[in-house]
PDB file of C-alpha atoms in Angstrom:
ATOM      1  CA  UNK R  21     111.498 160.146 160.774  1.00  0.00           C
ATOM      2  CA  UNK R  22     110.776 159.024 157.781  1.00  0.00           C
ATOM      3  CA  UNK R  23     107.030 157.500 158.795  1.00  0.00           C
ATOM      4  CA  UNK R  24     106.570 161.311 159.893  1.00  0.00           C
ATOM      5  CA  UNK R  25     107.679 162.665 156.542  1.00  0.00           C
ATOM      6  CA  UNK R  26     105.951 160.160 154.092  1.00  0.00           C
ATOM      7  CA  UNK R  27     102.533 161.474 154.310  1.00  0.00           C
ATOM      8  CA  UNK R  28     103.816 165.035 153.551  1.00  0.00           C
ATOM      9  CA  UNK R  29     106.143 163.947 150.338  1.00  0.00           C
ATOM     10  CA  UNK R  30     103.383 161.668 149.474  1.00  0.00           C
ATOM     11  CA  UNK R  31     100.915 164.770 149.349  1.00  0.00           C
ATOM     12  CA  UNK R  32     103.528 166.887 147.647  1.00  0.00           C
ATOM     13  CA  UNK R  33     103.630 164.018 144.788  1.00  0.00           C
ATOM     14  CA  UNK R  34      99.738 163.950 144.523  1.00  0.00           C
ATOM     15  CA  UNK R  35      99.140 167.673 145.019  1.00  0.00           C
ATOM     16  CA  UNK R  36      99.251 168.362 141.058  1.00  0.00           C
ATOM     17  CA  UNK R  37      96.689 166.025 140.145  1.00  0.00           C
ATOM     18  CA  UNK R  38      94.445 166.786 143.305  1.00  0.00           C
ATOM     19  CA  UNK R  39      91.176 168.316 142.550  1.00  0.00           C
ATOM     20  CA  UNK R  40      90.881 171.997 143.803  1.00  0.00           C
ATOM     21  CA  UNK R  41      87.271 172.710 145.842  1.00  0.00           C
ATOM     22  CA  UNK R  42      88.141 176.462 144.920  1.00  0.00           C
ATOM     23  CA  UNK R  43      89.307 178.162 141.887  1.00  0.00           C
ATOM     24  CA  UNK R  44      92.520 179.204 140.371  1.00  0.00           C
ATOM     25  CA  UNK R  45      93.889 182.535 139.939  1.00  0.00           C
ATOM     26  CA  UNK R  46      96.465 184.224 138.942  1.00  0.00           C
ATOM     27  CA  UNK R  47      98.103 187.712 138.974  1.00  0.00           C
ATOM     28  CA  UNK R  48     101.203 189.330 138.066  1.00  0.00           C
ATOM     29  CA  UNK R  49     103.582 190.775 140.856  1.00  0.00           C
ATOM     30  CA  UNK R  50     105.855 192.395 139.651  1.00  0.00           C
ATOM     31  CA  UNK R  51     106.517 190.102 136.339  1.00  0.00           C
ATOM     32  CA  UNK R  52     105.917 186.951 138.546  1.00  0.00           C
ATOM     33  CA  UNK R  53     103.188 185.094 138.053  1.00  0.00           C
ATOM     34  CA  UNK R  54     101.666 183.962 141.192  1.00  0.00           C
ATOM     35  CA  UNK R  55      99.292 181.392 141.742  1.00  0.00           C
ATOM     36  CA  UNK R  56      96.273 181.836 144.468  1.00  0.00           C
ATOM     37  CA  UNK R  57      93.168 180.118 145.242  1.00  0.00           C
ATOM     38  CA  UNK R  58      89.773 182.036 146.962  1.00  0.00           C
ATOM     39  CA  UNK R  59      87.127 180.642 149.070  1.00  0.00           C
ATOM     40  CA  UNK R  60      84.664 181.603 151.645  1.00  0.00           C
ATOM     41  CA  UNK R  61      83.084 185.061 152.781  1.00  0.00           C
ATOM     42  CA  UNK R  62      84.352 187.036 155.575  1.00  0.00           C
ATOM     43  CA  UNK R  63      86.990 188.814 156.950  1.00  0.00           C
ATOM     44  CA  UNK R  64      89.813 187.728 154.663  1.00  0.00           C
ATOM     45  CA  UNK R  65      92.687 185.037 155.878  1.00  0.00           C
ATOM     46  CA  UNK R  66      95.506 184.931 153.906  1.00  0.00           C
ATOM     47  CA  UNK R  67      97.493 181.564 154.429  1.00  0.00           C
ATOM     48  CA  UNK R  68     101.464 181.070 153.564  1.00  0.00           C
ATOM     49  CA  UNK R  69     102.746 178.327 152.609  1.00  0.00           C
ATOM     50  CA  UNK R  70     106.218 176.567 154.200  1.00  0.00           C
ATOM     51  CA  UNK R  71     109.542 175.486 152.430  1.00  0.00           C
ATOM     52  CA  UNK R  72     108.739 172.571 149.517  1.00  0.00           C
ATOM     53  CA  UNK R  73     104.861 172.807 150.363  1.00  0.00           C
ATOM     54  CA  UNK R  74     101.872 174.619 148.376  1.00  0.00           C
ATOM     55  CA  UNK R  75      98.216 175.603 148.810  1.00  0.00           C
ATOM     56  CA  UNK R  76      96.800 171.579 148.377  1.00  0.00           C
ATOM     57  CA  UNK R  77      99.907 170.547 150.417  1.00  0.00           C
ATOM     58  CA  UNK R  78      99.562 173.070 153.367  1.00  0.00           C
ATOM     59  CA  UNK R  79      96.267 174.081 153.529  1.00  0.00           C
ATOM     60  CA  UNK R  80      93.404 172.238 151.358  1.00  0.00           C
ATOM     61  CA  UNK R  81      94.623 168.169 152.050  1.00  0.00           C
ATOM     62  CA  UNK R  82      94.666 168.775 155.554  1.00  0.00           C
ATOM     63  CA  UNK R  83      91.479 170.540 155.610  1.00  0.00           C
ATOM     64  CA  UNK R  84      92.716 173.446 157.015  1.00  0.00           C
ATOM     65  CA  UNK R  85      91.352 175.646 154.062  1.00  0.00           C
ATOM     66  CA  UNK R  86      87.747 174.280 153.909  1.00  0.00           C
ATOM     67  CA  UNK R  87      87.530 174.460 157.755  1.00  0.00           C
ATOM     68  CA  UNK R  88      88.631 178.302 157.821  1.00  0.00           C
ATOM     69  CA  UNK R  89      86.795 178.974 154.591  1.00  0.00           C
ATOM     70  CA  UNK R  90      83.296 178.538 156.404  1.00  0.00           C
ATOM     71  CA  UNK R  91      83.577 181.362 158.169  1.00  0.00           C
ATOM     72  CA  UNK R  92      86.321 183.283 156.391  1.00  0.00           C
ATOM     73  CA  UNK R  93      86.770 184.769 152.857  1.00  0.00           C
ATOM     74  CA  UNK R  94      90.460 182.424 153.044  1.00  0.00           C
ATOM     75  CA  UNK R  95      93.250 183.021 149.859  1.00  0.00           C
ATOM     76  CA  UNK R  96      96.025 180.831 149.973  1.00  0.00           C
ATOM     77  CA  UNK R  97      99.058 181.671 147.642  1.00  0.00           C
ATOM     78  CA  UNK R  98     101.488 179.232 146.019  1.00  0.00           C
ATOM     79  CA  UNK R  99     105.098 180.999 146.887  1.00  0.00           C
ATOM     80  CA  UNK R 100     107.188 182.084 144.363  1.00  0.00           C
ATOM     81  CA  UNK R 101     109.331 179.255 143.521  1.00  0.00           C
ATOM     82  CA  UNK R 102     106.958 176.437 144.827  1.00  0.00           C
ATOM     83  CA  UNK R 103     103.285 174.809 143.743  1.00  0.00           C
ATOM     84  CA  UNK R 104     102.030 176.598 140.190  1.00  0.00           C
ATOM     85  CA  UNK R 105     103.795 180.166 140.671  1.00  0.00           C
ATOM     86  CA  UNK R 106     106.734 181.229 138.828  1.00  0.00           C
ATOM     87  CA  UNK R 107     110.108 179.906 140.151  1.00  0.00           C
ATOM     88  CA  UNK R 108     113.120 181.624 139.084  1.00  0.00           C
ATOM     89  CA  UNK R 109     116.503 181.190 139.703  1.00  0.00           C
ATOM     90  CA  UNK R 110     118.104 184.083 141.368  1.00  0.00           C
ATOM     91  CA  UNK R 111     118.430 184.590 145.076  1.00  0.00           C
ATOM     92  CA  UNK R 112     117.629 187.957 144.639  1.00  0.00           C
ATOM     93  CA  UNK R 113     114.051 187.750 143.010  1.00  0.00           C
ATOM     94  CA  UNK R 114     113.375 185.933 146.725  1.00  0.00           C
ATOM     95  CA  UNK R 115     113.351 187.171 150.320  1.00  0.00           C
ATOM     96  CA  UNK R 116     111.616 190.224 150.673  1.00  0.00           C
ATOM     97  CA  UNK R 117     110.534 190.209 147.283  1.00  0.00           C
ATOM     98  CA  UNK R 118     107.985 186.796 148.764  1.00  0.00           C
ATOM     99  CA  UNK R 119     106.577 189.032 150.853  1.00  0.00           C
ATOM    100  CA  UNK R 120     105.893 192.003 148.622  1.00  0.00           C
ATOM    101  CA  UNK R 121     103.824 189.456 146.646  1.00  0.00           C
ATOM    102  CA  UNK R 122     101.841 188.857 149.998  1.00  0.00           C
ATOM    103  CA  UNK R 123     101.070 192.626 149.757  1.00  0.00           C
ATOM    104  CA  UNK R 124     100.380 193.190 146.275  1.00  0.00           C
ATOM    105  CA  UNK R 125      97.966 190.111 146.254  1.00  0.00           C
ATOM    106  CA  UNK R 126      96.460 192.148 148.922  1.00  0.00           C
ATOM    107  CA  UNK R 127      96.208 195.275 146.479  1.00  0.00           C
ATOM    108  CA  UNK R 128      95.156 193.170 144.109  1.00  0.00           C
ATOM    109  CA  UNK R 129      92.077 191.929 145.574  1.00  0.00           C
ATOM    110  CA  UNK R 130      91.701 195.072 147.418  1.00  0.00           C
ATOM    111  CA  UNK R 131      91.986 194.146 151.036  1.00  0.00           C
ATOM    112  CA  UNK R 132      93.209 196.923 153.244  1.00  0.00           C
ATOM    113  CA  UNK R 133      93.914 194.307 156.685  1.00  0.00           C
ATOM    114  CA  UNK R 134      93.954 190.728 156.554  1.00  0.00           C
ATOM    115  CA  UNK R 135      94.560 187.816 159.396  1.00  0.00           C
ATOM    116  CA  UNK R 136      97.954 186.442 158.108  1.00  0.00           C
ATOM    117  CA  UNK R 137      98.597 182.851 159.081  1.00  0.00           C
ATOM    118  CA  UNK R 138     102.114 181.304 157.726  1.00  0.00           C
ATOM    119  CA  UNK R 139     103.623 177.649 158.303  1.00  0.00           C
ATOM    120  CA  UNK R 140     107.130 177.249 158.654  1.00  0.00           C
ATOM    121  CA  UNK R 141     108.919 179.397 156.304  1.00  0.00           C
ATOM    122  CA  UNK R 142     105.486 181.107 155.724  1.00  0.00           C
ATOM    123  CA  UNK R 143     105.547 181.495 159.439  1.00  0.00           C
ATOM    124  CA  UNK R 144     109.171 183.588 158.908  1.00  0.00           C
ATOM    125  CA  UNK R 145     107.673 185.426 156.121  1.00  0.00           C
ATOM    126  CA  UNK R 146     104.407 186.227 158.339  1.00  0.00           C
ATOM    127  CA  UNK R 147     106.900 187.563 161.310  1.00  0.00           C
ATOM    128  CA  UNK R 148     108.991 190.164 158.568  1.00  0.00           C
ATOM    129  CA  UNK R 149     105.234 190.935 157.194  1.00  0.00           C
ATOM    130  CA  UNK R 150     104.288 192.584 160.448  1.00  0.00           C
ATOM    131  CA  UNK R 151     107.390 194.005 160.583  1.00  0.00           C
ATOM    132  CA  UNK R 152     107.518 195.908 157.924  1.00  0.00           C
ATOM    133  CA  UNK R 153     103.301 196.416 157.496  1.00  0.00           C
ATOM    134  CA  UNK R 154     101.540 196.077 160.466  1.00  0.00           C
ATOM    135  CA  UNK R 155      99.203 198.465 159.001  1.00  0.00           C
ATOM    136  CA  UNK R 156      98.278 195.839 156.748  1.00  0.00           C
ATOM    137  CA  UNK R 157      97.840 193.104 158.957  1.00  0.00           C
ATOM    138  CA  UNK R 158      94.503 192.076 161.574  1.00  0.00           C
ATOM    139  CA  UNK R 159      96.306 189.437 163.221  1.00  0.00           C
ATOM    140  CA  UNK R 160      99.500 187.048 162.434  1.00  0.00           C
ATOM    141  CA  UNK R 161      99.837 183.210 163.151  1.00  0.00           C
ATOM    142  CA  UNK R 162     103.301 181.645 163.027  1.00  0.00           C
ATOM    143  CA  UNK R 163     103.060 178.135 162.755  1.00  0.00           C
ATOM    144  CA  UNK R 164     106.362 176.199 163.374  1.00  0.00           C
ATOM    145  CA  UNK R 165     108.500 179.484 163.350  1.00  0.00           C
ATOM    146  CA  UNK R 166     109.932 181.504 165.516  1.00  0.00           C
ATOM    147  CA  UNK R 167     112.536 184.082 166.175  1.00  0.00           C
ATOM    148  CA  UNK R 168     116.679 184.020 165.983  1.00  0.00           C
ATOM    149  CA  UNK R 169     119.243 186.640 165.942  1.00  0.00           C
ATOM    150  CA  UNK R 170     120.589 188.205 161.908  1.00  0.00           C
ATOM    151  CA  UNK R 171     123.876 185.918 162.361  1.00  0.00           C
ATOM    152  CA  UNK R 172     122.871 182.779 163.776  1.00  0.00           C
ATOM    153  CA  UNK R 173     124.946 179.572 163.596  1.00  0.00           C
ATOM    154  CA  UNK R 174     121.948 177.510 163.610  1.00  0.00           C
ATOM    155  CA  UNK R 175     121.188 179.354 160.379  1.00  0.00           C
ATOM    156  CA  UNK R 176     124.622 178.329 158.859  1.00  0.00           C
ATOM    157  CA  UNK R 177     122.350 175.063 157.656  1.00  0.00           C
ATOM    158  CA  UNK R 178     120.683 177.112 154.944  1.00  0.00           C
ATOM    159  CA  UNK R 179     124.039 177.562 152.691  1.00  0.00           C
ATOM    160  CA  UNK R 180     125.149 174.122 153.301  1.00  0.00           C
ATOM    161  CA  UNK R 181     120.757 172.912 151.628  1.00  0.00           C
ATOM    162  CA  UNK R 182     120.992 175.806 149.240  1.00  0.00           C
ATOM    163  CA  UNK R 183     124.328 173.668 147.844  1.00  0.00           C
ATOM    164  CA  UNK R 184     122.603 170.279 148.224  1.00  0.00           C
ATOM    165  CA  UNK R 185     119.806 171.267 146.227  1.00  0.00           C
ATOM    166  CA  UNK R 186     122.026 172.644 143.398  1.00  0.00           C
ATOM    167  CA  UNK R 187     124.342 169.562 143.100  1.00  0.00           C
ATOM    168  CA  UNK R 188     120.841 166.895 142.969  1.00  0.00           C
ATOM    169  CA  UNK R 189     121.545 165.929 146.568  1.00  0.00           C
ATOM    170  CA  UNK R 190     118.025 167.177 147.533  1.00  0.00           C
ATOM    171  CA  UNK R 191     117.159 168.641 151.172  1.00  0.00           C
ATOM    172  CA  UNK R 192     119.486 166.219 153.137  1.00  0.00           C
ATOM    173  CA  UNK R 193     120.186 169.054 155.352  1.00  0.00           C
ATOM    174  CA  UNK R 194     117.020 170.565 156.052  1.00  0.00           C
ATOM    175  CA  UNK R 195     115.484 166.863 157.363  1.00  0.00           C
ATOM    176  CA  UNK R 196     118.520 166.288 159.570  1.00  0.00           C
ATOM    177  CA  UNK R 197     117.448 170.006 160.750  1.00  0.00           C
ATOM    178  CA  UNK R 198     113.845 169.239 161.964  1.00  0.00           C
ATOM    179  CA  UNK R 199     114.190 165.877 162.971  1.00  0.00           C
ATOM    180  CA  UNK R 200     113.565 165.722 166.684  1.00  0.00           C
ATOM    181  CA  UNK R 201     116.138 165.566 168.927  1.00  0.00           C
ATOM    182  CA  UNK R 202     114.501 162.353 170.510  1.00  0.00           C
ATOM    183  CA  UNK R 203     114.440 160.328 167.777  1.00  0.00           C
ATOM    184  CA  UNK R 204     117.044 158.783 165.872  1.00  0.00           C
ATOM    185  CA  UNK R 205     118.640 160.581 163.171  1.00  0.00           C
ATOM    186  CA  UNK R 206     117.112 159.878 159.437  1.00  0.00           C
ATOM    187  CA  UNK R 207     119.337 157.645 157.744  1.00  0.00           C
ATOM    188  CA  UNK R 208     120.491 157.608 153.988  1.00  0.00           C
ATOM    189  CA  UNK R 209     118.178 155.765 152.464  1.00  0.00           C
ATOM    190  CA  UNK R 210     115.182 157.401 154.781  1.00  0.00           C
ATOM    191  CA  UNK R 211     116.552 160.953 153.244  1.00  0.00           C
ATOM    192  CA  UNK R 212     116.941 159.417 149.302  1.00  0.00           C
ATOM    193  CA  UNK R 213     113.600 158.324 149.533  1.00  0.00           C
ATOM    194  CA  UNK R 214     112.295 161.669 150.705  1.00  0.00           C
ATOM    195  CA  UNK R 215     113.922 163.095 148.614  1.00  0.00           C
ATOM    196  CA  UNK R 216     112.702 161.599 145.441  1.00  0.00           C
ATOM    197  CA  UNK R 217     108.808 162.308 146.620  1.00  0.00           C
ATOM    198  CA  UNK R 218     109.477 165.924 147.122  1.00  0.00           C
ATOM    199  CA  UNK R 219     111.551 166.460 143.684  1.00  0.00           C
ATOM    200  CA  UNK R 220     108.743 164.906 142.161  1.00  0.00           C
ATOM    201  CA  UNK R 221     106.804 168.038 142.190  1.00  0.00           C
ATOM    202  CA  UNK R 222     109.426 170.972 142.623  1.00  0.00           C
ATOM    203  CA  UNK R 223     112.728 172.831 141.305  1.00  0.00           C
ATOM    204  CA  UNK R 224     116.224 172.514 143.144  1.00  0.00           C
ATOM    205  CA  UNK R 225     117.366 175.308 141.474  1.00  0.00           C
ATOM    206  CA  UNK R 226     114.420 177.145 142.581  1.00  0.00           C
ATOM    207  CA  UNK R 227     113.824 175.960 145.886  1.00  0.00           C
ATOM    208  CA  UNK R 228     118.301 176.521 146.293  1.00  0.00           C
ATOM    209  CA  UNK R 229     117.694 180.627 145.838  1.00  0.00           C
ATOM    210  CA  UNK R 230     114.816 180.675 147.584  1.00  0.00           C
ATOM    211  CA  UNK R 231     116.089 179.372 151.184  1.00  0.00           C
ATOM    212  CA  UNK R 232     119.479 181.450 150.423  1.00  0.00           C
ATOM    213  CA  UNK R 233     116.683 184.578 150.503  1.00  0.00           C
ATOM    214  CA  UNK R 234     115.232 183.808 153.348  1.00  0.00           C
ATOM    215  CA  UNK R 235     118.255 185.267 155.058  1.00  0.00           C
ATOM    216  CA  UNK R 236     117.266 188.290 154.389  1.00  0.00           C
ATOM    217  CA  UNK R 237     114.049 188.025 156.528  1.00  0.00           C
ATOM    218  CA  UNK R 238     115.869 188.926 159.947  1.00  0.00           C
ATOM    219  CA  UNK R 239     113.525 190.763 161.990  1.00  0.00           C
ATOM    220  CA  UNK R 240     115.252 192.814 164.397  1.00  0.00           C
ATOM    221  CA  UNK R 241     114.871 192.471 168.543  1.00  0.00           C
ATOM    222  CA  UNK R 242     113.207 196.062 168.629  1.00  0.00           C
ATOM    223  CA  UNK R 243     110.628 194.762 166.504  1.00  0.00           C
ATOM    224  CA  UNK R 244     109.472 192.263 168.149  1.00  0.00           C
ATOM    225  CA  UNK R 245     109.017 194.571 171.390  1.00  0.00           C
ATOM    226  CA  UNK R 246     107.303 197.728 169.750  1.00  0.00           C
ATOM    227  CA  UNK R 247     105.211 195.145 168.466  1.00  0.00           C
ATOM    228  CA  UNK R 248     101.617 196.175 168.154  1.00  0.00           C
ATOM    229  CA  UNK R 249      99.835 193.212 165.842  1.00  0.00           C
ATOM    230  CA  UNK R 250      98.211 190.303 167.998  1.00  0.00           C
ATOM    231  CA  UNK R 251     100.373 187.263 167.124  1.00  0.00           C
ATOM    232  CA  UNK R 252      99.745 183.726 167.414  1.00  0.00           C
ATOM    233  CA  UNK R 253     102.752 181.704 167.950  1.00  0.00           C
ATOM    234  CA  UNK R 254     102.046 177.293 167.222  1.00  0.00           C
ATOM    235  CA  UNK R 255     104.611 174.871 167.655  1.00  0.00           C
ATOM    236  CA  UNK R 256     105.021 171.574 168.016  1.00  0.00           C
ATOM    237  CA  UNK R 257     106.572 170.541 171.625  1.00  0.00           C
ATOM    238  CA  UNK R 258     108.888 167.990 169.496  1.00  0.00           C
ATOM    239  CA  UNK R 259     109.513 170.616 166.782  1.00  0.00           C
ATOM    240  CA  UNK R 260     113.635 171.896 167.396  1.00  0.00           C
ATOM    241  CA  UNK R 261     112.256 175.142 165.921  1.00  0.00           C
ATOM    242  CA  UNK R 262     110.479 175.854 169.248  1.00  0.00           C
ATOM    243  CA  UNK R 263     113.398 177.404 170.895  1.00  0.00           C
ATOM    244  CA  UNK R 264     113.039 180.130 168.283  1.00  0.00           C
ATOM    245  CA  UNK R 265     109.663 180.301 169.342  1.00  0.00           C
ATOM    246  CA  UNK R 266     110.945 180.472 173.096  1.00  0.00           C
ATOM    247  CA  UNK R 267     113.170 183.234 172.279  1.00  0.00           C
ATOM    248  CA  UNK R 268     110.502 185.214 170.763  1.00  0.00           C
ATOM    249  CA  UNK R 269     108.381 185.071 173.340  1.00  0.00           C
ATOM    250  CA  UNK R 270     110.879 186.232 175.841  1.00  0.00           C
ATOM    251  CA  UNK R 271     111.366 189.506 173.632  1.00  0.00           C
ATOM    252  CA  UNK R 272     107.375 189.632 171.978  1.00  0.00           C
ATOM    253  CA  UNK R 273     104.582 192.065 172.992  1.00  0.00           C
ATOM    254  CA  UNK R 274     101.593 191.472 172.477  1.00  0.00           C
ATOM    255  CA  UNK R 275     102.143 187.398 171.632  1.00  0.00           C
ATOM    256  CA  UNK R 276     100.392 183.883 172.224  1.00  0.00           C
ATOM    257  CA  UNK R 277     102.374 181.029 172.200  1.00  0.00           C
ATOM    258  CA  UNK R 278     100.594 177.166 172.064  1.00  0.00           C
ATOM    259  CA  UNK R 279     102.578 174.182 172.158  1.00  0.00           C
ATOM    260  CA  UNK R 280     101.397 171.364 170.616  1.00  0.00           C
ATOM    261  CA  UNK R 281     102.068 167.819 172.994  1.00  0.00           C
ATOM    262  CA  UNK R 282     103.710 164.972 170.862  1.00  0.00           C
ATOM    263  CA  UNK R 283     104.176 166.834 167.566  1.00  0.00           C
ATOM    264  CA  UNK R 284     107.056 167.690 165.791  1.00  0.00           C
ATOM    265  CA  UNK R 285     107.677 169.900 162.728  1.00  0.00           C
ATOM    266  CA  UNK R 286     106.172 167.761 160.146  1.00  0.00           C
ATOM    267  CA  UNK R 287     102.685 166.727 162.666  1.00  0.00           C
ATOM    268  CA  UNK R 288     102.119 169.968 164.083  1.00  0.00           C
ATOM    269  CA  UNK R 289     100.230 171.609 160.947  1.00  0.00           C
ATOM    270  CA  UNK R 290      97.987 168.433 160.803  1.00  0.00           C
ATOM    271  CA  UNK R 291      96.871 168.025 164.089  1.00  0.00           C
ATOM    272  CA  UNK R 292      93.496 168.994 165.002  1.00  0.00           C
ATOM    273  CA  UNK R 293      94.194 171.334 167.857  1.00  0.00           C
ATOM    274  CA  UNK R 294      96.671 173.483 165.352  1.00  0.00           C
ATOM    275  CA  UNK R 295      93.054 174.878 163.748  1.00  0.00           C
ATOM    276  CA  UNK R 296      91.358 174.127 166.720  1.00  0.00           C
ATOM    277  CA  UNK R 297      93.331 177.249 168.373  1.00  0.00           C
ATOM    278  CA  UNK R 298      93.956 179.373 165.134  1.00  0.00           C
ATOM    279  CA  UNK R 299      90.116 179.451 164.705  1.00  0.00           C
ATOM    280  CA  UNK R 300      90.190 180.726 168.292  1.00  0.00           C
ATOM    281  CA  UNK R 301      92.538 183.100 168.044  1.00  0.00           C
ATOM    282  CA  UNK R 302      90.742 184.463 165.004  1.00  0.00           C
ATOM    283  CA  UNK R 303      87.833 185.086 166.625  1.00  0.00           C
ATOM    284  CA  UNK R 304      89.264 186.693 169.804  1.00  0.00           C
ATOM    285  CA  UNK R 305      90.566 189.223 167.181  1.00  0.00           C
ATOM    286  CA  UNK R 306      87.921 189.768 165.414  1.00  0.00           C
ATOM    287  CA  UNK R 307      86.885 193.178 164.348  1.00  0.00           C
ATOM    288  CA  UNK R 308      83.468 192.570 163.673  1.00  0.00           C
ATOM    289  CA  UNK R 309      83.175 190.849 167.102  1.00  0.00           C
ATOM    290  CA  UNK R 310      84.708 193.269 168.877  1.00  0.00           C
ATOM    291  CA  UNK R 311      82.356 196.307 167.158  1.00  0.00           C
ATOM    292  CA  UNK R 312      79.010 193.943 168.256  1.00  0.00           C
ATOM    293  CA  UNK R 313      80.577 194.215 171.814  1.00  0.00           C
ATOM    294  CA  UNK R 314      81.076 197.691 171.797  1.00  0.00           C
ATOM    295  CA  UNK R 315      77.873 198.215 170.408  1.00  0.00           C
ATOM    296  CA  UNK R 316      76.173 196.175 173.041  1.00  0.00           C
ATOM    297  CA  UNK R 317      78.240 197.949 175.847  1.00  0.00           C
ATOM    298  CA  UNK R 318      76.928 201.266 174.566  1.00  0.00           C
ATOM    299  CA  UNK R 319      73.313 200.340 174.767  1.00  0.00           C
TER     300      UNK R 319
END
């Protein structure tokens, strides 16, 4: 476990002093400051962030960014509460509120429809998004997320980090979470050390409100089967967060799921087939691409 999570804390720790290929931005949603980078021409790609991550930590170390960015205008936001946003302290300036940013960062660079591509709890975010505005959305890609029912257990974690985080302990309880079951469980000093990397570079207070939010992100079953948006489901085959994603597609119109071989939660993001088949997807969906063909069918 802990060789899996090292190269993630280690590019949480360096992702404040790593040199940005595109500009910052900033704008104000609703009194928040949110941070946002821009790069690339295109159909626009907005990219969400997970749990503890940011843009450089998500998206621009692993090269995901620059890769989508060559044939995509791509902005990639910094959550509330995580990277060089605004992070306050109360639960309920988070949940729904995290994705009303995604929206008004839309208005603010007017974009009518974007592709929406989350990781982890971006990936959760992405799935509420398209429930609630599927008129603003071109396609959605969940990336090690899936689907569970309002009440649960397996969510019963999330007050159990939320108090972790506020008494120093760190995110004990979120590693035990998403470490595969066939591996041996992280062990004290594996967690302290993780720990330490990730604090490095965010807010426990923060970070503690913002995962008690994110139970406000249910989507409900009927959703998921009225669904209308083409959605792109990736998950690792070691990731325990697939049977959310197996539940989802049981219930899901109008959904893709790939399964990544030999990755787990923390590997699946950074493996080269993960933009390998969002890249793919994208341009199956493609509006442009699909007006050429209708074009050509017409002549």
């Amino acid at each position: 476990m802990l060789r899996r999570m090292l190269p993630v804390v280690v590019l949480c720790a360096l992702a404040a002093t790593t040199a940005r290929a595109a500009e910052d931005h900033y704008f104000d949603s609703d009194g928040v400051k949110i941070h946002y980078v821009v790069e690339g021409e295109g159909e626009p790609v907005i990219l969400i962030h997970g749990f503890t991550a940011s843009v450089p930590v998500q998206w621009q170390l692993p090269g995901i960014f620059s890769k989508l960015s060559s044939d995509y205008r791509v902005i990639a936001l910094d959550n509330r509460g995580h990277g060089r946003s605004d992070k306050p302290h109360d639960t309920a300036d988070y949940g729904a509120n995290m994705v009303d940013d995604v929206i008004r960062l839309m208005d603010h660079l007017k974009i009518e429809k974007a592709h929406i591509v989350g990781y982890s709890m971006g990936g959760f975010m992405t799935g509420y998004l398209i429930s609630q505005h599927p008129d603003r959305v071109l396609t959605a890609t969940m990336g090690g997320a899936g689907w569970s029912e309002k009440d649960d257990p397996r969510l019963d974690f999330i007050e159990d980090l939320a108090q972790s985080l506020e008494s120093g302990k760190g995110i004990g309880p979120l590693i035990e979470q998403l470490a595969p079951e066939d591996a041996p469980p992280p062990t004290e000093e594996q967690i302290k050390a993780i720990n330490g990397m990730l604090m490095l570079t965010n807010d426990p207070k923060a970070l503690a409100a913002c995962i008690r939010g994110m139970k406000g992100l249910a989507v409900p079953e009927q959703s998921l089967k009225s669904n209308q948006v083409p959605v792109l489901a990736i998950i690792g085959q070691r990731d325990p967060l697939k049977a959310g994603v197996d539940e989802m597609a049981a219930r899901m119109t109008n959904l893709k799921v790939c399964v990544i071989d030999g990755t787990d939660h923390m590997t699946c993001f950074a493996h080269p087939r993960f933009i390998k088949d969002l890249k793919e997807f994208l341009a199956n969906h493609s509006p442009a691409k699909a007006k050429t063909a209708s074009a050509a069918g017409g002549n």
